[in-house]
Amino acid sequence: MQRKGTISAILSTIFMGLGQIYNRQFIKGIIFLLVEAACVYYFINNLGRALWGVVTLGDTPSHLAKVNGIAKMVAGDHSIYILIQSLITLLVLALFLIAWYMNIRDAYKIGNLLEKGIPANTGKQTLRYILDYKFAQTFLILPAVGILFFTIMPIIFMILIAFTNYAAPNHIPPAKLVDWVGLETFKNLLVLKTWSHTFYGVLTWTIVWAILSTVTTYFGGMLVAMLISQQGIKFKGFWRAILIVPYAIPQLISLLLMRNLFNGQFGPINQYLGYFGMGGLPWLTDPFWAKVTVIVVNMWVGIPVSMLLIMGVLTTIPRDMYEAAEVDGATAYQKFRIVTLPMVLFTTAPTLITQFAGNINNFNAIFLLTNGNPVNGNYQYAGSTDLLVTWLYKLTLNQNKNNMAAAVGIIIFVIIASFSIYNYRRTNSFKQEDMIQ
Amino acid sequence: MIGRKLGNLIRLIGSYIVLIILSISALYPALWIVFGSLRPGKSLYSKHFIPDTFTLAHYKELFTSQVYMFGTWYMNTLKIAVFSMLIGVFLTLLTSYAVSRFRFKGRQTALSTLLILGMFPGFMSMIAIYLLLKEFHLLDTHMALIIVYAAGAPLGGTFIAKGFLDTIPRSLDEAARIDGASNFGIFTRVILPLSRPMITYMALTQFVGPWVDFIFARLILRTKENWTVAVGMWDMVNSNTNTNFTLFSAGAVLISIPIMVLFAFLQRLLVDGLTAGASKG
């Protein structure tokens, strides 16, 4: 019955585009043919090596060899290049398989239509069809390719690295090969004393930091917002404009500046303390005070944002709720506790969780201000104020402990992802996306 | 009654005092860096908050110094920021328009994938990108930075942009469609004009990101002539702390000014709320 459909599907399976040509869609068929020809040519050259590469990560290390009687260093396999090249080839293969599947399905469908006597679309009609009904997908191709190669591929690569022994000093290409080691890196990180001590220490501080920095900026911002929006306060716009200044200065600048201001020897803060007859504080050099400093500076940077947000919410609280509270004889504090706080918390709860997740990853605040210092002798390559992210950065860029860094990255991801997914599922934009209009 | 009035007065005075203290602490570092850039000498240390004499020598030095090629860095940064902004905004618009307006198979999957990818620490993939760029011989080029910033733009921007596009009434699309507009026509003639505030916002964030990013720039730009201002400023503080603070201040002022101007500009546009009345008209 559906002879034409089956035949064109089989033809397309044998070689992309044949089915389309059988269906007399010549332009489409030829495009498909050319695509497959290009891909086949590419795969003949690369696929075998890619599979070999992913499995072995190279098998010839650099070695001395006799060339014309003289011992010479011969370059071996560079495991990391091999891995990344293999990954690219496999991604192209995945894209090709999708295209191939779509081509078979297309041939089958058109073949069936022909069987029923409906003529196939001409090239022009196909174009119209794509623009009218496949518009979204067409629009998404370009961003998707960018994301595939510059986000997804690198992430897959780093996840794979966590399962290798790619780390200084013994497994850095091109001199040495890298091998798969399975879960050993994670085991070392979580159980082996030298690593786990640092990991749990840094993890604890990361969580303490995330909670403290979120809570201080949030309630600080709420306080400022309520101060300004009080009845009887004049020049509301003026106060707001001044208090928003820290937000408009780029973080790179304000944090590097704060590093100078809080400098223990030359910084003006200690100068002022000295002026008032108090001794200076070791702001950035003592582990405890360094932690206090990053929290305080983060308040300076973060309060304006919360202030703006909460001022927005405050204007939406209906006045009659306050009037009703006043009729019942509520004091200012009671009005705050019963009307303001719940309303503000209710509207801003999702933002609060987003900020918390963001603070876990707040690389700038720590790296620019303290560089993770002061040094902590008990830690492996981490300072007292290092967060997991800054530790990860140091592990890769300064220490070449790439596998450990990748493992830390995966753990950070799991933490952030669980918060964010919980948050996202709760928000209305996900649940009732089509409710608007 | 009098007691209540007095209480009110005390509360107001107290509030003003707190506001003044907060304002001082908000402005102090900003003013300090401006004055620092105008103060003669090099040191971070100063007897007075407001300098006795003012000088523009540090600004001049930034552009004439052989060590700090600030002018070159500034132009590099400007170039990178503008191009990655243009491409990034374009890509983000494509993505957000597609996921906001169309319902297609795999749409939820695409959204969730975007969301999850955004949660990986950005520089976790740095090594891979570094190697990738090395493969294509793009290391130490501005092109590499532009590609990476722009390709990453849809990750951060799509959700915000989609949220905005969701609020533009569908009835406008349908009216345009009845008038015979194609999908592409609706996008350019209806959606784009109405999204101006959102596009401005996206453009600003896409511009500021490369303008101040130093993590990636430091990894990729190896020669000093190719640096961006962020890398240069970071190097200035990191290599010789306190020795040339006034020069750092001058650079900081020059970096901050364009961003603060953009901020002021953005606020005006955002308040316009172009879409608010669209449905009625």
mmCIF file with all atom_site columns, N, CA and C in Angstrom, chain B residues 68-113:
data_model
loop_
_atom_site.group_PDB
_atom_site.id
_atom_site.type_symbol
_atom_site.label_atom_id
_atom_site.label_alt_id
_atom_site.label_comp_id
_atom_site.label_asym_id
_atom_site.label_entity_id
_atom_site.label_seq_id
_atom_site.pdbx_PDB_ins_code
_atom_site.Cartn_x
_atom_site.Cartn_y
_atom_site.Cartn_z
_atom_site.occupancy
_atom_site.B_iso_or_equiv
_atom_site.pdbx_formal_charge
_atom_site.auth_seq_id
_atom_site.auth_comp_id
_atom_site.auth_asym_id
_atom_site.auth_atom_id
_atom_site.pdbx_PDB_model_num
ATOM 1   N N  . TYR B 1 68  ? 51.974 51.602 30.772 1.00 0.00 ? 68  TYR B N  1
ATOM 2   C CA . TYR B 1 68  ? 50.531 51.398 30.743 1.00 0.00 ? 68  TYR B CA 1
ATOM 3   C C  . TYR B 1 68  ? 49.999 51.895 29.414 1.00 0.00 ? 68  TYR B C  1
ATOM 4   N N  . MET B 1 69  ? 49.618 50.967 28.542 1.00 0.00 ? 69  MET B N  1
ATOM 5   C CA . MET B 1 69  ? 49.104 51.381 27.239 1.00 0.00 ? 69  MET B CA 1
ATOM 6   C C  . MET B 1 69  ? 47.610 51.551 27.330 1.00 0.00 ? 69  MET B C  1
ATOM 7   N N  . PHE B 1 70  ? 47.202 52.482 28.178 1.00 0.00 ? 70  PHE B N  1
ATOM 8   C CA . PHE B 1 70  ? 45.787 52.594 28.504 1.00 0.00 ? 70  PHE B CA 1
ATOM 9   C C  . PHE B 1 70  ? 44.925 52.902 27.284 1.00 0.00 ? 70  PHE B C  1
ATOM 10  N N  . GLY B 1 71  ? 45.441 53.815 26.427 1.00 0.00 ? 71  GLY B N  1
ATOM 11  C CA . GLY B 1 71  ? 44.675 54.173 25.229 1.00 0.00 ? 71  GLY B CA 1
ATOM 12  C C  . GLY B 1 71  ? 44.382 52.955 24.375 1.00 0.00 ? 71  GLY B C  1
ATOM 13  N N  . THR B 1 72  ? 45.420 52.152 24.148 1.00 0.00 ? 72  THR B N  1
ATOM 14  C CA . THR B 1 72  ? 45.246 50.939 23.348 1.00 0.00 ? 72  THR B CA 1
ATOM 15  C C  . THR B 1 72  ? 44.258 50.006 24.019 1.00 0.00 ? 72  THR B C  1
ATOM 16  N N  . TRP B 1 73  ? 44.426 49.805 25.345 1.00 0.00 ? 73  TRP B N  1
ATOM 17  C CA . TRP B 1 73  ? 43.513 48.907 26.075 1.00 0.00 ? 73  TRP B CA 1
ATOM 18  C C  . TRP B 1 73  ? 42.086 49.395 25.958 1.00 0.00 ? 73  TRP B C  1
ATOM 19  N N  . TYR B 1 74  ? 41.934 50.696 26.088 1.00 0.00 ? 74  TYR B N  1
ATOM 20  C CA . TYR B 1 74  ? 40.585 51.277 26.057 1.00 0.00 ? 74  TYR B CA 1
ATOM 21  C C  . TYR B 1 74  ? 39.919 50.985 24.718 1.00 0.00 ? 74  TYR B C  1
ATOM 22  N N  . MET B 1 75  ? 40.655 51.205 23.634 1.00 0.00 ? 75  MET B N  1
ATOM 23  C CA . MET B 1 75  ? 40.075 50.957 22.315 1.00 0.00 ? 75  MET B CA 1
ATOM 24  C C  . MET B 1 75  ? 39.804 49.463 22.116 1.00 0.00 ? 75  MET B C  1
ATOM 25  N N  . ASN B 1 76  ? 40.723 48.620 22.576 1.00 0.00 ? 76  ASN B N  1
ATOM 26  C CA . ASN B 1 76  ? 40.497 47.169 22.502 1.00 0.00 ? 76  ASN B CA 1
ATOM 27  C C  . ASN B 1 76  ? 39.191 46.800 23.175 1.00 0.00 ? 76  ASN B C  1
ATOM 28  N N  . THR B 1 77  ? 39.035 47.295 24.405 1.00 0.00 ? 77  THR B N  1
ATOM 29  C CA . THR B 1 77  ? 37.857 46.949 25.183 1.00 0.00 ? 77  THR B CA 1
ATOM 30  C C  . THR B 1 77  ? 36.595 47.428 24.496 1.00 0.00 ? 77  THR B C  1
ATOM 31  N N  . LEU B 1 78  ? 36.672 48.658 23.991 1.00 0.00 ? 78  LEU B N  1
ATOM 32  C CA . LEU B 1 78  ? 35.510 49.230 23.320 1.00 0.00 ? 78  LEU B CA 1
ATOM 33  C C  . LEU B 1 78  ? 35.100 48.352 22.137 1.00 0.00 ? 78  LEU B C  1
ATOM 34  N N  . LYS B 1 79  ? 36.104 47.957 21.350 1.00 0.00 ? 79  LYS B N  1
ATOM 35  C CA . LYS B 1 79  ? 35.840 47.130 20.175 1.00 0.00 ? 79  LYS B CA 1
ATOM 36  C C  . LYS B 1 79  ? 35.188 45.805 20.589 1.00 0.00 ? 79  LYS B C  1
ATOM 37  N N  . ILE B 1 80  ? 35.818 45.137 21.556 1.00 0.00 ? 80  ILE B N  1
ATOM 38  C CA . ILE B 1 80  ? 35.304 43.834 21.992 1.00 0.00 ? 80  ILE B CA 1
ATOM 39  C C  . ILE B 1 80  ? 33.895 43.969 22.544 1.00 0.00 ? 80  ILE B C  1
ATOM 40  N N  . ALA B 1 81  ? 33.693 44.984 23.402 1.00 0.00 ? 81  ALA B N  1
ATOM 41  C CA . ALA B 1 81  ? 32.390 45.138 24.051 1.00 0.00 ? 81  ALA B CA 1
ATOM 42  C C  . ALA B 1 81  ? 31.316 45.425 23.020 1.00 0.00 ? 81  ALA B C  1
ATOM 43  N N  . VAL B 1 82  ? 31.597 46.316 22.056 1.00 0.00 ? 82  VAL B N  1
ATOM 44  C CA . VAL B 1 82  ? 30.570 46.680 21.078 1.00 0.00 ? 82  VAL B CA 1
ATOM 45  C C  . VAL B 1 82  ? 30.196 45.476 20.214 1.00 0.00 ? 82  VAL B C  1
ATOM 46  N N  . PHE B 1 83  ? 31.218 44.770 19.716 1.00 0.00 ? 83  PHE B N  1
ATOM 47  C CA . PHE B 1 83  ? 30.895 43.653 18.823 1.00 0.00 ? 83  PHE B CA 1
ATOM 48  C C  . PHE B 1 83  ? 30.192 42.523 19.560 1.00 0.00 ? 83  PHE B C  1
ATOM 49  N N  . SER B 1 84  ? 30.678 42.191 20.760 1.00 0.00 ? 84  SER B N  1
ATOM 50  C CA . SER B 1 84  ? 30.011 41.076 21.434 1.00 0.00 ? 84  SER B CA 1
ATOM 51  C C  . SER B 1 84  ? 28.623 41.487 21.878 1.00 0.00 ? 84  SER B C  1
ATOM 52  N N  . MET B 1 85  ? 28.418 42.789 22.127 1.00 0.00 ? 85  MET B N  1
ATOM 53  C CA . MET B 1 85  ? 27.077 43.255 22.455 1.00 0.00 ? 85  MET B CA 1
ATOM 54  C C  . MET B 1 85  ? 26.149 43.056 21.256 1.00 0.00 ? 85  MET B C  1
ATOM 55  N N  . LEU B 1 86  ? 26.589 43.510 20.076 1.00 0.00 ? 86  LEU B N  1
ATOM 56  C CA . LEU B 1 86  ? 25.724 43.412 18.894 1.00 0.00 ? 86  LEU B CA 1
ATOM 57  C C  . LEU B 1 86  ? 25.356 41.961 18.606 1.00 0.00 ? 86  LEU B C  1
ATOM 58  N N  . ILE B 1 87  ? 26.372 41.095 18.536 1.00 0.00 ? 87  ILE B N  1
ATOM 59  C CA . ILE B 1 87  ? 26.100 39.698 18.207 1.00 0.00 ? 87  ILE B CA 1
ATOM 60  C C  . ILE B 1 87  ? 25.311 39.028 19.324 1.00 0.00 ? 87  ILE B C  1
ATOM 61  N N  . GLY B 1 88  ? 25.715 39.310 20.567 1.00 0.00 ? 88  GLY B N  1
ATOM 62  C CA . GLY B 1 88  ? 25.062 38.675 21.715 1.00 0.00 ? 88  GLY B CA 1
ATOM 63  C C  . GLY B 1 88  ? 23.586 39.038 21.793 1.00 0.00 ? 88  GLY B C  1
ATOM 64  N N  . VAL B 1 89  ? 23.270 40.322 21.619 1.00 0.00 ? 89  VAL B N  1
ATOM 65  C CA . VAL B 1 89  ? 21.873 40.743 21.682 1.00 0.00 ? 89  VAL B CA 1
ATOM 66  C C  . VAL B 1 89  ? 21.083 40.077 20.565 1.00 0.00 ? 89  VAL B C  1
ATOM 67  N N  . PHE B 1 90  ? 21.683 40.015 19.383 1.00 0.00 ? 90  PHE B N  1
ATOM 68  C CA . PHE B 1 90  ? 21.015 39.385 18.250 1.00 0.00 ? 90  PHE B CA 1
ATOM 69  C C  . PHE B 1 90  ? 20.685 37.924 18.570 1.00 0.00 ? 90  PHE B C  1
ATOM 70  N N  . LEU B 1 91  ? 21.673 37.187 19.067 1.00 0.00 ? 91  LEU B N  1
ATOM 71  C CA . LEU B 1 91  ? 21.446 35.767 19.372 1.00 0.00 ? 91  LEU B CA 1
ATOM 72  C C  . LEU B 1 91  ? 20.397 35.605 20.475 1.00 0.00 ? 91  LEU B C  1
ATOM 73  N N  . THR B 1 92  ? 20.472 36.451 21.505 1.00 0.00 ? 92  THR B N  1
ATOM 74  C CA . THR B 1 92  ? 19.520 36.343 22.604 1.00 0.00 ? 92  THR B CA 1
ATOM 75  C C  . THR B 1 92  ? 18.104 36.619 22.125 1.00 0.00 ? 92  THR B C  1
ATOM 76  N N  . LEU B 1 93  ? 17.985 37.628 21.238 1.00 0.00 ? 93  LEU B N  1
ATOM 77  C CA . LEU B 1 93  ? 16.655 37.946 20.711 1.00 0.00 ? 93  LEU B CA 1
ATOM 78  C C  . LEU B 1 93  ? 16.081 36.777 19.927 1.00 0.00 ? 93  LEU B C  1
ATOM 79  N N  . LEU B 1 94  ? 16.918 36.165 19.093 1.00 0.00 ? 94  LEU B N  1
ATOM 80  C CA . LEU B 1 94  ? 16.452 35.005 18.326 1.00 0.00 ? 94  LEU B CA 1
ATOM 81  C C  . LEU B 1 94  ? 15.915 33.946 19.270 1.00 0.00 ? 94  LEU B C  1
ATOM 82  N N  . THR B 1 95  ? 16.717 33.611 20.274 1.00 0.00 ? 95  THR B N  1
ATOM 83  C CA . THR B 1 95  ? 16.326 32.536 21.191 1.00 0.00 ? 95  THR B CA 1
ATOM 84  C C  . THR B 1 95  ? 15.059 32.895 21.949 1.00 0.00 ? 95  THR B C  1
ATOM 85  N N  . SER B 1 96  ? 15.035 34.096 22.528 1.00 0.00 ? 96  SER B N  1
ATOM 86  C CA . SER B 1 96  ? 13.907 34.409 23.397 1.00 0.00 ? 96  SER B CA 1
ATOM 87  C C  . SER B 1 96  ? 12.621 34.549 22.587 1.00 0.00 ? 96  SER B C  1
ATOM 88  N N  . TYR B 1 97  ? 12.736 35.101 21.369 1.00 0.00 ? 97  TYR B N  1
ATOM 89  C CA . TYR B 1 97  ? 11.529 35.226 20.529 1.00 0.00 ? 97  TYR B CA 1
ATOM 90  C C  . TYR B 1 97  ? 10.990 33.837 20.203 1.00 0.00 ? 97  TYR B C  1
ATOM 91  N N  . ALA B 1 98  ? 11.881 32.925 19.841 1.00 0.00 ? 98  ALA B N  1
ATOM 92  C CA . ALA B 1 98  ? 11.441 31.582 19.477 1.00 0.00 ? 98  ALA B CA 1
ATOM 93  C C  . ALA B 1 98  ? 10.762 30.886 20.659 1.00 0.00 ? 98  ALA B C  1
ATOM 94  N N  . VAL B 1 99  ? 11.362 30.977 21.844 1.00 0.00 ? 99  VAL B N  1
ATOM 95  C CA . VAL B 1 99  ? 10.763 30.221 22.958 1.00 0.00 ? 99  VAL B CA 1
ATOM 96  C C  . VAL B 1 99  ? 9.578  30.940 23.567 1.00 0.00 ? 99  VAL B C  1
ATOM 97  N N  . SER B 1 100 ? 9.470  32.249 23.354 1.00 0.00 ? 100 SER B N  1
ATOM 98  C CA . SER B 1 100 ? 8.331  32.954 23.931 1.00 0.00 ? 100 SER B CA 1
ATOM 99  C C  . SER B 1 100 ? 7.093  32.820 23.064 1.00 0.00 ? 100 SER B C  1
ATOM 100 N N  . ARG B 1 101 ? 7.263  32.855 21.724 1.00 0.00 ? 101 ARG B N  1
ATOM 101 C CA . ARG B 1 101 ? 6.110  32.976 20.853 1.00 0.00 ? 101 ARG B CA 1
ATOM 102 C C  . ARG B 1 101 ? 5.645  31.661 20.234 1.00 0.00 ? 101 ARG B C  1
ATOM 103 N N  . PHE B 1 102 ? 6.504  30.683 20.182 1.00 0.00 ? 102 PHE B N  1
ATOM 104 C CA . PHE B 1 102 ? 6.129  29.464 19.468 1.00 0.00 ? 102 PHE B CA 1
ATOM 105 C C  . PHE B 1 102 ? 6.068  28.288 20.428 1.00 0.00 ? 102 PHE B C  1
ATOM 106 N N  . ARG B 1 103 ? 5.158  27.386 20.136 1.00 0.00 ? 103 ARG B N  1
ATOM 107 C CA . ARG B 1 103 ? 5.080  26.152 20.906 1.00 0.00 ? 103 ARG B CA 1
ATOM 108 C C  . ARG B 1 103 ? 5.512  25.026 19.985 1.00 0.00 ? 103 ARG B C  1
ATOM 109 N N  . PHE B 1 104 ? 6.651  24.435 20.259 1.00 0.00 ? 104 PHE B N  1
ATOM 110 C CA . PHE B 1 104 ? 7.115  23.370 19.370 1.00 0.00 ? 104 PHE B CA 1
ATOM 111 C C  . PHE B 1 104 ? 7.665  22.230 20.196 1.00 0.00 ? 104 PHE B C  1
ATOM 112 N N  . LYS B 1 105 ? 7.850  21.113 19.523 1.00 0.00 ? 105 LYS B N  1
ATOM 113 C CA . LYS B 1 105 ? 8.339  19.930 20.215 1.00 0.00 ? 105 LYS B CA 1
ATOM 114 C C  . LYS B 1 105 ? 9.739  20.209 20.757 1.00 0.00 ? 105 LYS B C  1
ATOM 115 N N  . GLY B 1 106 ? 10.003 19.836 21.979 1.00 0.00 ? 106 GLY B N  1
ATOM 116 C CA . GLY B 1 106 ? 11.335 20.031 22.527 1.00 0.00 ? 106 GLY B CA 1
ATOM 117 C C  . GLY B 1 106 ? 11.540 21.410 23.112 1.00 0.00 ? 106 GLY B C  1
ATOM 118 N N  . ARG B 1 107 ? 10.472 22.216 23.182 1.00 0.00 ? 107 ARG B N  1
ATOM 119 C CA . ARG B 1 107 ? 10.638 23.573 23.694 1.00 0.00 ? 107 ARG B CA 1
ATOM 120 C C  . ARG B 1 107 ? 10.974 23.560 25.192 1.00 0.00 ? 107 ARG B C  1
ATOM 121 N N  . GLN B 1 108 ? 10.186 22.770 25.951 1.00 0.00 ? 108 GLN B N  1
ATOM 122 C CA . GLN B 1 108 ? 10.468 22.677 27.392 1.00 0.00 ? 108 GLN B CA 1
ATOM 123 C C  . GLN B 1 108 ? 11.875 22.154 27.640 1.00 0.00 ? 108 GLN B C  1
ATOM 124 N N  . THR B 1 109 ? 12.263 21.164 26.824 1.00 0.00 ? 109 THR B N  1
ATOM 125 C CA . THR B 1 109 ? 13.612 20.601 26.974 1.00 0.00 ? 109 THR B CA 1
ATOM 126 C C  . THR B 1 109 ? 14.654 21.682 26.731 1.00 0.00 ? 109 THR B C  1
ATOM 127 N N  . ALA B 1 110 ? 14.443 22.472 25.663 1.00 0.00 ? 110 ALA B N  1
ATOM 128 C CA . ALA B 1 110 ? 15.402 23.519 25.346 1.00 0.00 ? 110 ALA B CA 1
ATOM 129 C C  . ALA B 1 110 ? 15.519 24.501 26.509 1.00 0.00 ? 110 ALA B C  1
ATOM 130 N N  . LEU B 1 111 ? 14.363 24.883 27.074 1.00 0.00 ? 111 LEU B N  1
ATOM 131 C CA . LEU B 1 111 ? 14.370 25.832 28.190 1.00 0.00 ? 111 LEU B CA 1
ATOM 132 C C  . LEU B 1 111 ? 15.108 25.268 29.394 1.00 0.00 ? 111 LEU B C  1
ATOM 133 N N  . SER B 1 112 ? 14.780 24.019 29.745 1.00 0.00 ? 112 SER B N  1
ATOM 134 C CA . SER B 1 112 ? 15.435 23.419 30.911 1.00 0.00 ? 112 SER B CA 1
ATOM 135 C C  . SER B 1 112 ? 16.931 23.297 30.686 1.00 0.00 ? 112 SER B C  1
ATOM 136 N N  . THR B 1 113 ? 17.314 22.932 29.433 1.00 0.00 ? 113 THR B N  1
ATOM 137 C CA . THR B 1 113 ? 18.740 22.796 29.138 1.00 0.00 ? 113 THR B CA 1
ATOM 138 C C  . THR B 1 113 ? 19.450 24.133 29.352 1.00 0.00 ? 113 THR B C  1
#
